[in-house]
C-alpha cells in the first residue's frame, strides 16, 4: 500500500489497547520487566554487551531509550523514504548536531554545500572547529572536478568523513545534485573508510524528494516544518539504513535529545494528512509563482516550477524531485523600503519565519533568517535587500493571490 494509506494504523495493534482506534499517548518514563531475567537481557542488548538473538522479542526499558509513540512514529516516517530505520529528536537541530557529532572525529574534514540552514551553519562553523574538526564549504555551481580539487587542496582529503547537503537551498531554491556529491563521497572512500553523504531534506520531504535513491546515506528533517505541518511543535528526524541508525540512536540515548511521547503523538496525527496538505501546498504555490512572475512590481521569482528548461538546474530538478514544492522567493522592485511596505500590508499571509505549515508565511531573509550570514556570502547567494521568502499554505489560492495583489499595490 501507499504510505498515505498506512499513516492511520501502521505499527499499532489496537487489540492490545481496548481496541482503541487511535494509538494512546504513552506518557511514562519507565516500563516494568516481567522478570529479573528479562530486565538483565534488556540491558545486555541496550549496552551492546551481546547481540540480540533472532527469536528475542524485547520490550521497553525507559523512555530515553525508546517509547511506543516514538517507535510507531519512526516506523511510519520510514515508509515515505523507504528506509530501514528512523530516529526522532526534540528538534531539527538536535537531529543535525547528533549526526555530525556521531560521524565526525577530531582531525576529520566535513564538506558542506553552501548555503545551509542558519543553525546548521553556526554549528558547523562555530562549534565543530572547537572539536578540532575541519570544515570546507562548497557552492552548488562548482563542478564535480572543481570540488574534488578543492578537497585535495585542503590537505585533509584522507580525513574526509562526511559530506553534508541541503537542497533546494534556502531561501533561493538553488538546487544541488545529490548524485554528484554521493559520487564524490565514493571517490574519497576506501576499504577502511566510507565517506558518508547526508541530506537535509526539510524543504522537499518526505514527499517530493528521496535522497537515498541518489546515493545519500542519511536523510535529516526538521519535522517542525512539513511533517508537523501546523506550526505548533518543534521536532526532528534522521532516516537511513540500520547499521548507521543504530549508531545515531545510541548517541541519542546518551545525549538524551529524543522526542517526547506527546510530540510524537502529535506528529502521528500530522502524518495522517501529510500527503493532502503537501499536495495542496504545491498546487497553490504553482499558481502563486505564476502570478508573481507576471506582476509588474516584481523583478525575479525563484521557484523550481519556473526553471528555464535549458538550464542544468532544470535537468537536476527533473531527475531529483517529483514536484516543485511550496517555497517561493522573489525580488520586489525597489529597495528594503518597498520590501517592508509589502510585508507590512499582508493580511492573510502572516509575517513570520519557519515554513511548511498550513498557513502561508512571508519573511525578509536578509534582515531575519539570514541576518547572521556574512555579507559577501549573502551577495553570492543572491540574498538581497529586496528578496522576500514565502511558504505557501493550504488556503484557497485565490485568497493568497488577492492578498499578494493588495500588498503589491501602491
Ligand atoms: C528549520 C530548519 C532546521 C532546524 O530545525 P528546528 O526544528 O528548528 O531545530 C534545519 N534545516 C532546515 C532546512 C530548516 O528549515
mmCIF file of C-alpha atoms and ligand atoms in Angstrom:
data_model
loop_
_atom_site.group_PDB
_atom_site.id
_atom_site.type_symbol
_atom_site.label_atom_id
_atom_site.label_comp_id
_atom_site.label_asym_id
_atom_site.label_seq_id
_atom_site.Cartn_x
_atom_site.Cartn_y
_atom_site.Cartn_z
ATOM 1 C CA UNK A 1 0.000 0.000 0.000
ATOM 2 C CA UNK A 2 0.979 3.633 -0.386
ATOM 3 C CA UNK A 3 2.333 5.449 2.696
ATOM 4 C CA UNK A 4 -0.717 7.767 2.862
ATOM 5 C CA UNK A 5 -2.961 4.690 3.270
ATOM 6 C CA UNK A 6 -0.851 3.344 6.122
ATOM 7 C CA UNK A 7 -0.471 6.520 8.195
ATOM 8 C CA UNK A 8 -3.632 5.885 10.251
ATOM 9 C CA UNK A 9 -2.730 2.416 11.545
ATOM 10 C CA UNK A 10 0.755 1.170 10.651
ATOM 11 C CA UNK A 11 2.747 -0.230 13.544
ATOM 12 C CA UNK A 12 -0.141 -0.028 16.038
ATOM 13 C CA UNK A 13 -2.047 -3.054 17.318
ATOM 14 C CA UNK A 14 -5.431 -1.925 18.689
ATOM 15 C CA UNK A 15 -6.102 -5.416 20.190
ATOM 16 C CA UNK A 16 -3.580 -4.623 22.925
ATOM 17 C CA UNK A 17 -5.275 -1.337 23.859
ATOM 18 C CA UNK A 18 -9.042 -1.853 24.410
ATOM 19 C CA UNK A 19 -9.455 -1.781 20.597
ATOM 20 C CA UNK A 20 -8.924 1.990 20.605
ATOM 21 C CA UNK A 21 -8.792 3.179 17.000
ATOM 22 C CA UNK A 22 -6.139 5.731 17.844
ATOM 23 C CA UNK A 23 -2.842 4.909 19.475
ATOM 24 C CA UNK A 24 -2.762 6.203 23.084
ATOM 25 C CA UNK A 25 -0.045 8.548 24.390
ATOM 26 C CA UNK A 26 2.446 6.527 26.437
ATOM 27 C CA UNK A 27 3.195 9.240 28.972
ATOM 28 C CA UNK A 28 5.504 7.104 31.088
ATOM 29 C CA UNK A 29 9.171 7.362 31.962
ATOM 30 C CA UNK A 30 9.746 3.688 32.746
ATOM 31 C CA UNK A 31 8.368 0.206 31.913
ATOM 32 C CA UNK A 32 8.023 -2.855 34.158
ATOM 33 C CA UNK A 33 10.041 -6.013 33.446
ATOM 34 C CA UNK A 34 8.102 -9.287 33.672
ATOM 35 C CA UNK A 35 11.025 -10.940 35.456
ATOM 36 C CA UNK A 36 14.500 -10.024 36.676
ATOM 37 C CA UNK A 37 15.937 -12.277 33.920
ATOM 38 C CA UNK A 38 14.106 -10.190 31.316
ATOM 39 C CA UNK A 39 15.495 -6.981 32.852
ATOM 40 C CA UNK A 40 19.013 -8.409 32.626
ATOM 41 C CA UNK A 41 18.505 -9.339 28.952
ATOM 42 C CA UNK A 42 17.199 -5.843 28.103
ATOM 43 C CA UNK A 43 20.301 -4.172 29.495
ATOM 44 C CA UNK A 44 22.673 -6.619 27.809
ATOM 45 C CA UNK A 45 21.229 -5.530 24.461
ATOM 46 C CA UNK A 46 20.836 -1.836 25.311
ATOM 47 C CA UNK A 47 24.504 -1.550 26.330
ATOM 48 C CA UNK A 48 25.743 -3.669 23.441
ATOM 49 C CA UNK A 49 27.115 -6.406 25.744
ATOM 50 C CA UNK A 50 25.810 -9.047 23.311
ATOM 51 C CA UNK A 51 23.871 -9.277 20.040
ATOM 52 C CA UNK A 52 20.098 -9.648 20.138
ATOM 53 C CA UNK A 53 19.042 -13.248 19.413
ATOM 54 C CA UNK A 54 16.845 -13.645 16.344
ATOM 55 C CA UNK A 55 13.930 -15.058 18.393
ATOM 56 C CA UNK A 56 14.292 -12.497 21.172
ATOM 57 C CA UNK A 57 11.401 -10.058 21.417
ATOM 58 C CA UNK A 58 12.451 -7.226 23.687
ATOM 59 C CA UNK A 59 10.055 -4.705 25.178
ATOM 60 C CA UNK A 60 10.714 -1.256 26.571
ATOM 61 C CA UNK A 61 13.000 -0.195 29.429
ATOM 62 C CA UNK A 62 12.974 3.573 29.831
ATOM 63 C CA UNK A 63 11.618 6.397 27.648
ATOM 64 C CA UNK A 64 15.033 7.966 26.995
ATOM 65 C CA UNK A 65 15.993 4.735 25.212
ATOM 66 C CA UNK A 66 12.656 4.070 23.493
ATOM 67 C CA UNK A 67 8.900 4.573 23.871
ATOM 68 C CA UNK A 68 5.949 3.116 21.876
ATOM 69 C CA UNK A 69 4.919 6.543 20.483
ATOM 70 C CA UNK A 70 8.440 7.145 19.195
ATOM 71 C CA UNK A 71 8.707 3.647 17.763
ATOM 72 C CA UNK A 72 5.396 3.813 15.852
ATOM 73 C CA UNK A 73 6.152 7.318 14.571
ATOM 74 C CA UNK A 74 9.587 6.156 13.392
ATOM 75 C CA UNK A 75 8.071 3.167 11.572
ATOM 76 C CA UNK A 76 5.561 5.428 9.815
ATOM 77 C CA UNK A 77 8.153 8.040 8.855
ATOM 78 C CA UNK A 78 10.379 5.308 7.376
ATOM 79 C CA UNK A 79 7.644 4.403 4.870
ATOM 80 C CA UNK A 80 7.874 7.671 2.918
ATOM 81 C CA UNK A 81 11.599 7.477 2.193
ATOM 82 C CA UNK A 82 11.663 3.638 2.182
ATOM 83 C CA UNK A 83 14.425 3.457 4.789
ATOM 84 C CA UNK A 84 15.166 0.638 7.228
ATOM 85 C CA UNK A 85 15.007 2.836 10.288
ATOM 86 C CA UNK A 86 14.383 6.315 11.677
ATOM 87 C CA UNK A 87 15.210 8.210 14.885
ATOM 88 C CA UNK A 88 13.120 11.146 16.076
ATOM 89 C CA UNK A 89 14.548 14.082 18.016
ATOM 90 C CA UNK A 90 13.431 17.029 20.107
ATOM 91 C CA UNK A 91 14.253 19.407 17.209
ATOM 92 C CA UNK A 92 15.719 19.520 13.705
ATOM 93 C CA UNK A 93 18.921 20.966 15.184
ATOM 94 C CA UNK A 94 19.117 18.063 17.677
ATOM 95 C CA UNK A 95 18.915 15.657 14.703
ATOM 96 C CA UNK A 96 21.586 17.562 12.739
ATOM 97 C CA UNK A 97 24.030 18.024 15.626
ATOM 98 C CA UNK A 98 23.716 14.369 16.679
ATOM 99 C CA UNK A 99 24.553 13.152 13.150
ATOM 100 C CA UNK A 100 27.569 15.483 12.935
ATOM 101 C CA UNK A 101 28.830 14.500 16.398
ATOM 102 C CA UNK A 102 28.448 10.773 15.738
ATOM 103 C CA UNK A 103 30.215 10.653 12.381
ATOM 104 C CA UNK A 104 32.979 13.254 12.848
ATOM 105 C CA UNK A 105 36.110 12.845 14.972
ATOM 106 C CA UNK A 106 38.805 15.401 15.836
ATOM 107 C CA UNK A 107 41.019 15.957 12.778
ATOM 108 C CA UNK A 108 38.286 14.930 10.316
ATOM 109 C CA UNK A 109 37.140 17.026 7.364
ATOM 110 C CA UNK A 110 33.480 17.924 6.770
ATOM 111 C CA UNK A 111 32.457 19.194 3.317
ATOM 112 C CA UNK A 112 29.122 21.001 3.095
ATOM 113 C CA UNK A 113 27.182 22.712 0.325
ATOM 114 C CA UNK A 114 26.510 26.434 0.819
ATOM 115 C CA UNK A 115 24.106 27.766 1.842
ATOM 116 C CA UNK A 116 22.819 25.618 4.706
ATOM 117 C CA UNK A 117 20.219 26.461 7.355
ATOM 118 C CA UNK A 118 21.477 29.234 9.699
ATOM 119 C CA UNK A 119 21.563 26.994 12.790
ATOM 120 C CA UNK A 120 23.460 24.306 10.866
ATOM 121 C CA UNK A 121 25.906 26.905 9.544
ATOM 122 C CA UNK A 122 26.548 28.124 13.081
ATOM 123 C CA UNK A 123 27.090 24.603 14.420
ATOM 124 C CA UNK A 124 29.454 23.743 11.547
ATOM 125 C CA UNK A 125 31.490 26.945 11.632
ATOM 126 C CA UNK A 126 31.451 27.856 15.349
ATOM 127 C CA UNK A 127 31.106 24.626 17.312
ATOM 128 C CA UNK A 128 32.789 21.920 15.187
ATOM 129 C CA UNK A 129 36.145 23.791 14.889
ATOM 130 C CA UNK A 130 36.288 23.781 18.723
ATOM 131 C CA UNK A 131 36.214 19.972 18.495
ATOM 132 C CA UNK A 132 39.177 20.065 16.074
ATOM 133 C CA UNK A 133 37.038 19.326 13.023
ATOM 134 C CA UNK A 134 37.956 20.975 9.713
ATOM 135 C CA UNK A 135 35.161 22.322 7.528
ATOM 136 C CA UNK A 136 35.037 23.197 3.842
ATOM 137 C CA UNK A 137 32.018 24.941 2.325
ATOM 138 C CA UNK A 138 31.441 24.460 -1.409
ATOM 139 C CA UNK A 139 28.936 26.116 -3.711
ATOM 140 C CA UNK A 140 26.265 24.415 -5.910
ATOM 141 C CA UNK A 141 27.613 25.974 -9.117
ATOM 142 C CA UNK A 142 31.045 24.331 -8.688
ATOM 143 C CA UNK A 143 31.664 21.256 -10.860
ATOM 144 C CA UNK A 144 32.466 17.801 -9.520
ATOM 145 C CA UNK A 145 36.103 18.180 -10.714
ATOM 146 C CA UNK A 146 36.410 21.549 -9.004
ATOM 147 C CA UNK A 147 35.080 20.190 -5.691
ATOM 148 C CA UNK A 148 37.456 17.197 -5.810
ATOM 149 C CA UNK A 149 40.281 19.671 -6.494
ATOM 150 C CA UNK A 150 39.233 21.827 -3.502
ATOM 151 C CA UNK A 151 39.111 18.781 -1.214
ATOM 152 C CA UNK A 152 42.575 17.667 -2.391
ATOM 153 C CA UNK A 153 43.930 21.213 -1.985
ATOM 154 C CA UNK A 154 42.668 21.324 1.634
ATOM 155 C CA UNK A 155 45.395 18.842 2.585
ATOM 156 C CA UNK A 156 42.793 16.846 4.540
ATOM 157 C CA UNK A 157 41.407 14.652 1.744
ATOM 158 C CA UNK A 158 42.389 11.465 3.601
ATOM 159 C CA UNK A 159 40.424 12.721 6.623
ATOM 160 C CA UNK A 160 37.201 13.478 4.717
ATOM 161 C CA UNK A 161 34.448 11.760 6.738
ATOM 162 C CA UNK A 162 31.176 13.405 5.788
ATOM 163 C CA UNK A 163 29.514 15.414 3.014
ATOM 164 C CA UNK A 164 26.521 17.446 4.173
ATOM 165 C CA UNK A 165 23.971 18.801 1.696
ATOM 166 C CA UNK A 166 20.782 20.818 1.790
ATOM 167 C CA UNK A 167 18.744 21.017 -1.406
ATOM 168 C CA UNK A 168 16.980 23.081 -2.625
ATOM 169 C CA UNK A 169 18.816 25.821 -0.779
ATOM 170 C CA UNK A 170 17.050 28.242 1.498
ATOM 171 C CA UNK A 171 15.906 30.890 0.515
ATOM 172 C CA UNK A 172 16.801 30.983 -3.203
ATOM 173 C CA UNK A 173 15.855 27.401 -4.207
ATOM 174 C CA UNK A 174 19.292 26.736 -5.680
ATOM 175 C CA UNK A 175 19.457 23.035 -6.411
ATOM 176 C CA UNK A 176 22.269 20.592 -5.579
ATOM 177 C CA UNK A 177 22.819 17.336 -7.497
ATOM 178 C CA UNK A 178 22.806 14.670 -4.757
ATOM 179 C CA UNK A 179 24.172 12.047 -7.172
ATOM 180 C CA UNK A 180 27.245 14.184 -7.917
ATOM 181 C CA UNK A 181 28.055 14.628 -4.233
ATOM 182 C CA UNK A 182 27.457 10.974 -3.360
ATOM 183 C CA UNK A 183 29.890 10.068 -6.177
ATOM 184 C CA UNK A 184 32.420 12.466 -4.611
ATOM 185 C CA UNK A 185 31.887 10.639 -1.298
ATOM 186 C CA UNK A 186 32.567 7.338 -3.089
ATOM 187 C CA UNK A 187 35.663 8.848 -4.763
ATOM 188 C CA UNK A 188 37.192 9.586 -1.331
ATOM 189 C CA UNK A 189 36.048 6.295 0.265
ATOM 190 C CA UNK A 190 38.357 3.325 0.736
ATOM 191 C CA UNK A 191 38.081 -0.197 2.128
ATOM 192 C CA UNK A 192 38.908 1.132 5.579
ATOM 193 C CA UNK A 193 36.726 4.207 5.468
ATOM 194 C CA UNK A 194 33.351 5.026 3.923
ATOM 195 C CA UNK A 195 32.699 8.743 3.406
ATOM 196 C CA UNK A 196 29.030 9.381 4.195
ATOM 197 C CA UNK A 197 26.695 11.675 2.294
ATOM 198 C CA UNK A 198 23.829 13.237 4.286
ATOM 199 C CA UNK A 199 20.974 15.415 3.013
ATOM 200 C CA UNK A 200 18.792 17.858 4.955
ATOM 201 C CA UNK A 201 15.552 17.154 3.086
ATOM 202 C CA UNK A 202 13.322 19.553 5.063
ATOM 203 C CA UNK A 203 12.319 21.690 2.061
ATOM 204 C CA UNK A 204 11.095 18.813 -0.138
ATOM 205 C CA UNK A 205 10.445 15.860 2.044
ATOM 206 C CA UNK A 206 9.285 13.391 2.720
ATOM 207 C CA UNK A 207 7.080 13.637 -0.383
ATOM 208 C CA UNK A 208 8.884 15.389 -3.199
ATOM 209 C CA UNK A 209 12.489 14.151 -2.942
ATOM 210 C CA UNK A 210 14.003 10.855 -1.749
ATOM 211 C CA UNK A 211 17.774 11.316 -1.309
ATOM 212 C CA UNK A 212 18.620 7.634 -0.720
ATOM 213 C CA UNK A 213 17.596 6.956 -4.343
ATOM 214 C CA UNK A 214 20.501 9.187 -5.406
ATOM 215 C CA UNK A 215 23.172 7.591 -3.249
ATOM 216 C CA UNK A 216 22.788 9.544 0.013
ATOM 217 C CA UNK A 217 23.333 7.573 3.240
ATOM 218 C CA UNK A 218 21.249 9.615 5.681
ATOM 219 C CA UNK A 219 18.226 11.905 5.407
ATOM 220 C CA UNK A 220 17.628 14.613 8.006
ATOM 221 C CA UNK A 221 14.413 16.554 8.682
ATOM 222 C CA UNK A 222 13.269 19.443 10.720
ATOM 223 C CA UNK A 223 9.877 17.796 11.436
ATOM 224 C CA UNK A 224 8.816 21.234 12.670
ATOM 225 C CA UNK A 225 8.127 22.100 9.018
ATOM 226 C CA UNK A 226 6.061 19.969 6.559
ATOM 227 C CA UNK A 227 5.959 16.795 8.677
ATOM 228 C CA UNK A 228 4.443 18.616 11.681
ATOM 229 C CA UNK A 229 2.765 20.978 9.267
ATOM 230 C CA UNK A 230 0.689 23.069 11.694
ATOM 231 C CA UNK A 231 3.344 25.413 13.176
ATOM 232 C CA UNK A 232 2.549 24.053 16.639
ATOM 233 C CA UNK A 233 5.564 21.898 17.544
ATOM 234 C CA UNK A 234 9.357 21.515 17.240
ATOM 235 C CA UNK A 235 10.844 18.141 16.238
ATOM 236 C CA UNK A 236 13.454 16.457 14.057
ATOM 237 C CA UNK A 237 14.181 13.107 12.400
ATOM 238 C CA UNK A 238 17.048 11.157 10.842
ATOM 239 C CA UNK A 239 16.467 8.238 8.442
ATOM 240 C CA UNK A 240 18.723 5.639 6.889
ATOM 241 C CA UNK A 241 19.803 2.026 6.956
ATOM 242 C CA UNK A 242 20.042 0.092 10.234
ATOM 243 C CA UNK A 243 23.849 -0.028 10.506
ATOM 244 C CA UNK A 244 24.078 3.784 10.632
ATOM 245 C CA UNK A 245 20.838 4.335 12.549
ATOM 246 C CA UNK A 246 21.927 2.128 15.447
ATOM 247 C CA UNK A 247 24.876 4.494 15.993
ATOM 248 C CA UNK A 248 22.607 7.550 15.866
ATOM 249 C CA UNK A 249 20.095 6.001 18.264
ATOM 250 C CA UNK A 250 22.874 5.050 20.672
ATOM 251 C CA UNK A 251 24.238 8.614 20.782
ATOM 252 C CA UNK A 252 20.661 9.917 21.131
ATOM 253 C CA UNK A 253 20.241 7.732 24.230
ATOM 254 C CA UNK A 254 23.302 9.316 25.840
ATOM 255 C CA UNK A 255 22.684 12.905 24.736
ATOM 256 C CA UNK A 256 19.065 12.472 25.850
ATOM 257 C CA UNK A 257 17.714 14.565 22.963
ATOM 258 C CA UNK A 258 14.990 12.108 21.901
ATOM 259 C CA UNK A 259 11.483 13.329 21.109
ATOM 260 C CA UNK A 260 8.880 13.212 23.916
ATOM 261 C CA UNK A 261 5.774 10.951 23.654
ATOM 262 C CA UNK A 262 3.320 13.864 23.460
ATOM 263 C CA UNK A 263 5.001 15.483 20.471
ATOM 264 C CA UNK A 264 5.463 12.067 18.850
ATOM 265 C CA UNK A 265 1.708 11.554 19.148
ATOM 266 C CA UNK A 266 1.039 14.973 17.582
ATOM 267 C CA UNK A 267 3.327 14.056 14.681
ATOM 268 C CA UNK A 268 1.446 10.777 14.147
ATOM 269 C CA UNK A 269 -1.692 12.887 13.811
ATOM 270 C CA UNK A 270 0.102 15.212 11.382
ATOM 271 C CA UNK A 271 1.266 12.304 9.222
ATOM 272 C CA UNK A 272 -2.340 11.281 8.506
ATOM 273 C CA UNK A 273 -2.810 14.445 6.428
ATOM 274 C CA UNK A 274 0.774 14.873 5.191
ATOM 275 C CA UNK A 275 0.004 13.961 1.601
ATOM 276 C CA UNK A 276 -3.186 16.006 1.229
ATOM 277 C CA UNK A 277 -1.530 19.018 2.834
ATOM 278 C CA UNK A 278 1.625 18.873 0.739
ATOM 279 C CA UNK A 279 -0.310 18.171 -2.486
ATOM 280 C CA UNK A 280 -2.467 21.239 -1.893
ATOM 281 C CA UNK A 281 0.507 23.383 -0.867
ATOM 282 C CA UNK A 282 2.442 22.655 -4.066
ATOM 283 C CA UNK A 283 -0.672 23.189 -6.215
ATOM 284 C CA UNK A 284 -1.219 26.569 -4.551
ATOM 285 C CA UNK A 285 2.465 27.505 -4.850
ATOM 286 C CA UNK A 286 2.456 26.889 -8.609
ATOM 287 C CA UNK A 287 -0.414 29.337 -9.050
ATOM 288 C CA UNK A 288 1.158 31.900 -6.730
ATOM 289 C CA UNK A 289 4.540 31.674 -8.502
ATOM 290 C CA UNK A 290 2.883 32.189 -11.893
ATOM 291 C CA UNK A 291 1.007 35.234 -10.559
ATOM 292 C CA UNK A 292 4.222 36.743 -9.134
ATOM 293 C CA UNK A 293 6.131 36.116 -12.359
ATOM 294 C CA UNK A 294 3.584 38.145 -14.326
ATOM 295 C CA UNK A 295 3.353 41.029 -11.833
ATOM 296 C CA UNK A 296 4.959 44.334 -12.871
ATOM 297 C CA UNK A 297 6.197 45.158 -9.337
ATOM 298 C CA UNK A 298 8.333 42.020 -9.257
ATOM 299 C CA UNK A 299 11.865 41.707 -10.565
ATOM 300 C CA UNK A 300 12.564 37.980 -10.327
ATOM 301 C CA UNK A 301 10.918 34.816 -8.943
ATOM 302 C CA UNK A 302 12.906 31.811 -7.617
ATOM 303 C CA UNK A 303 10.700 28.737 -7.860
ATOM 304 C CA UNK A 304 11.510 25.214 -9.046
ATOM 305 C CA UNK A 305 8.331 25.154 -11.132
ATOM 306 C CA UNK A 306 9.571 28.149 -13.139
ATOM 307 C CA UNK A 307 13.083 26.903 -14.006
ATOM 308 C CA UNK A 308 14.187 27.523 -17.585
ATOM 309 C CA UNK A 309 14.124 24.171 -19.422
ATOM 310 C CA UNK A 310 17.553 24.787 -20.964
ATOM 311 C CA UNK A 311 19.407 25.003 -17.655
ATOM 312 C CA UNK A 312 21.449 22.434 -15.730
ATOM 313 C CA UNK A 313 19.285 23.187 -12.656
ATOM 314 C CA UNK A 314 16.165 22.084 -14.574
ATOM 315 C CA UNK A 315 17.808 18.757 -15.515
ATOM 316 C CA UNK A 316 18.723 18.058 -11.882
ATOM 317 C CA UNK A 317 15.256 19.123 -10.733
ATOM 318 C CA UNK A 318 13.561 16.722 -13.182
ATOM 319 C CA UNK A 319 15.793 13.859 -12.079
ATOM 320 C CA UNK A 320 15.629 14.502 -8.349
ATOM 321 C CA UNK A 321 12.236 15.980 -7.440
ATOM 322 C CA UNK A 322 8.672 14.823 -8.014
ATOM 323 C CA UNK A 323 7.083 18.287 -7.536
ATOM 324 C CA UNK A 324 8.299 21.897 -7.399
ATOM 325 C CA UNK A 325 7.484 22.271 -3.684
ATOM 326 C CA UNK A 326 5.788 25.160 -1.931
ATOM 327 C CA UNK A 327 8.664 27.541 -1.141
ATOM 328 C CA UNK A 328 8.970 30.653 -3.301
ATOM 329 C CA UNK A 329 11.308 33.605 -3.053
ATOM 330 C CA UNK A 330 11.207 36.757 -5.157
ATOM 331 C CA UNK A 331 12.801 40.170 -5.555
ATOM 332 C CA UNK A 332 10.403 43.087 -5.361
ATOM 333 C CA UNK A 333 11.345 46.163 -7.440
ATOM 334 C CA UNK A 334 12.866 48.968 -5.307
ATOM 335 C CA UNK A 335 14.738 48.665 -2.018
ATOM 336 C CA UNK A 336 14.271 47.458 1.574
ATOM 337 C CA UNK A 337 11.602 50.161 1.907
ATOM 338 C CA UNK A 338 9.381 48.569 -0.772
ATOM 339 C CA UNK A 339 10.012 45.088 0.667
ATOM 340 C CA UNK A 340 8.961 46.189 4.174
ATOM 341 C CA UNK A 341 5.934 48.090 2.852
ATOM 342 C CA UNK A 342 4.788 44.917 1.100
ATOM 343 C CA UNK A 343 5.357 42.715 4.183
ATOM 344 C CA UNK A 344 3.542 45.159 6.473
ATOM 345 C CA UNK A 345 0.499 45.250 4.179
ATOM 346 C CA UNK A 346 -0.069 41.473 4.111
ATOM 347 C CA UNK A 347 -3.276 40.373 5.827
ATOM 348 C CA UNK A 348 -3.924 36.662 5.234
ATOM 349 C CA UNK A 349 -0.227 35.760 4.880
ATOM 350 C CA UNK A 350 1.480 36.002 8.273
ATOM 351 C CA UNK A 351 4.817 37.794 8.745
ATOM 352 C CA UNK A 352 6.880 35.042 10.405
ATOM 353 C CA UNK A 353 9.879 32.759 9.895
ATOM 354 C CA UNK A 354 9.558 28.946 9.640
ATOM 355 C CA UNK A 355 7.805 27.129 6.814
ATOM 356 C CA UNK A 356 5.762 24.141 5.745
ATOM 357 C CA UNK A 357 2.688 24.859 7.888
ATOM 358 C CA UNK A 358 -0.951 25.020 6.860
ATOM 359 C CA UNK A 359 -0.867 28.833 6.899
ATOM 360 C CA UNK A 360 1.083 30.902 4.346
ATOM 361 C CA UNK A 361 4.047 32.818 5.793
ATOM 362 C CA UNK A 362 6.275 35.608 4.487
ATOM 363 C CA UNK A 363 9.661 36.854 5.717
ATOM 364 C CA UNK A 364 12.646 39.031 4.719
ATOM 365 C CA UNK A 365 15.730 36.723 4.707
ATOM 366 C CA UNK A 366 18.459 39.395 4.743
ATOM 367 C CA UNK A 367 17.200 41.004 7.986
ATOM 368 C CA UNK A 368 15.623 37.873 9.516
ATOM 369 C CA UNK A 369 16.590 34.218 8.861
ATOM 370 C CA UNK A 370 19.886 35.111 7.146
ATOM 371 C CA UNK A 371 20.864 38.187 9.210
ATOM 372 C CA UNK A 372 23.847 36.287 10.622
ATOM 373 C CA UNK A 373 25.275 35.267 7.231
ATOM 374 C CA UNK A 374 28.411 37.124 6.137
ATOM 375 C CA UNK A 375 27.632 39.959 3.650
ATOM 376 C CA UNK A 376 29.944 38.721 0.880
ATOM 377 C CA UNK A 377 28.369 35.307 1.108
ATOM 378 C CA UNK A 378 24.822 36.696 1.066
ATOM 379 C CA UNK A 379 25.640 38.574 -2.121
ATOM 380 C CA UNK A 380 26.953 35.401 -3.762
ATOM 381 C CA UNK A 381 23.783 33.570 -2.707
ATOM 382 C CA UNK A 382 21.504 36.254 -4.154
ATOM 383 C CA UNK A 383 20.099 37.332 -0.773
ATOM 384 C CA UNK A 384 19.355 40.993 -1.427
ATOM 385 C CA UNK A 385 17.508 43.814 0.380
ATOM 386 C CA UNK A 386 14.534 43.183 -1.900
ATOM 387 C CA UNK A 387 14.292 39.386 -1.519
ATOM 388 C CA UNK A 388 11.148 38.021 0.135
ATOM 389 C CA UNK A 389 10.533 34.370 1.031
ATOM 390 C CA UNK A 390 7.083 32.783 1.006
ATOM 391 C CA UNK A 391 5.943 29.466 2.438
ATOM 392 C CA UNK A 392 2.639 28.625 0.797
ATOM 393 C CA UNK A 393 -0.113 27.026 2.889
ATOM 394 C CA UNK A 394 -3.401 25.247 2.229
ATOM 395 C CA UNK A 395 -5.669 28.309 1.972
ATOM 396 C CA UNK A 396 -7.694 28.902 -1.187
ATOM 397 C CA UNK A 397 -5.116 30.080 -3.774
ATOM 398 C CA UNK A 398 -7.442 32.904 -4.881
ATOM 399 C CA UNK A 399 -7.275 34.378 -1.376
ATOM 400 C CA UNK A 400 -3.480 34.040 -1.212
ATOM 401 C CA UNK A 401 -3.112 35.750 -4.595
ATOM 402 C CA UNK A 402 -5.581 38.511 -3.666
ATOM 403 C CA UNK A 403 -3.603 39.197 -0.501
ATOM 404 C CA UNK A 404 -0.364 39.455 -2.502
ATOM 405 C CA UNK A 405 -2.115 41.648 -5.069
ATOM 406 C CA UNK A 406 -3.348 44.194 -2.480
ATOM 407 C CA UNK A 407 0.045 44.230 -0.717
ATOM 408 C CA UNK A 408 1.862 44.888 -4.003
ATOM 409 C CA UNK A 409 -0.425 47.797 -4.882
ATOM 410 C CA UNK A 410 0.976 51.328 -4.476
HETATM 411 C C1 LIG B 1 14.010 24.767 10.441
HETATM 412 C C2 LIG B 1 15.115 24.063 9.773
HETATM 413 C C3 LIG B 1 16.101 23.387 10.509
HETATM 414 C C4 LIG B 1 16.124 23.385 12.027
HETATM 415 O O1 LIG B 1 15.052 22.702 12.568
HETATM 416 P P1 LIG B 1 14.420 23.005 14.034
HETATM 417 O O2 LIG B 1 13.291 22.052 14.090
HETATM 418 O O3 LIG B 1 14.031 24.444 14.058
HETATM 419 O O4 LIG B 1 15.501 22.711 15.015
HETATM 420 C C5 LIG B 1 17.078 22.701 9.810
HETATM 421 N N1 LIG B 1 17.116 22.700 8.469
HETATM 422 C C6 LIG B 1 16.189 23.359 7.728
HETATM 423 C C7 LIG B 1 16.283 23.306 6.249
HETATM 424 C C8 LIG B 1 15.173 24.051 8.354
HETATM 425 O O5 LIG B 1 14.282 24.721 7.604
#
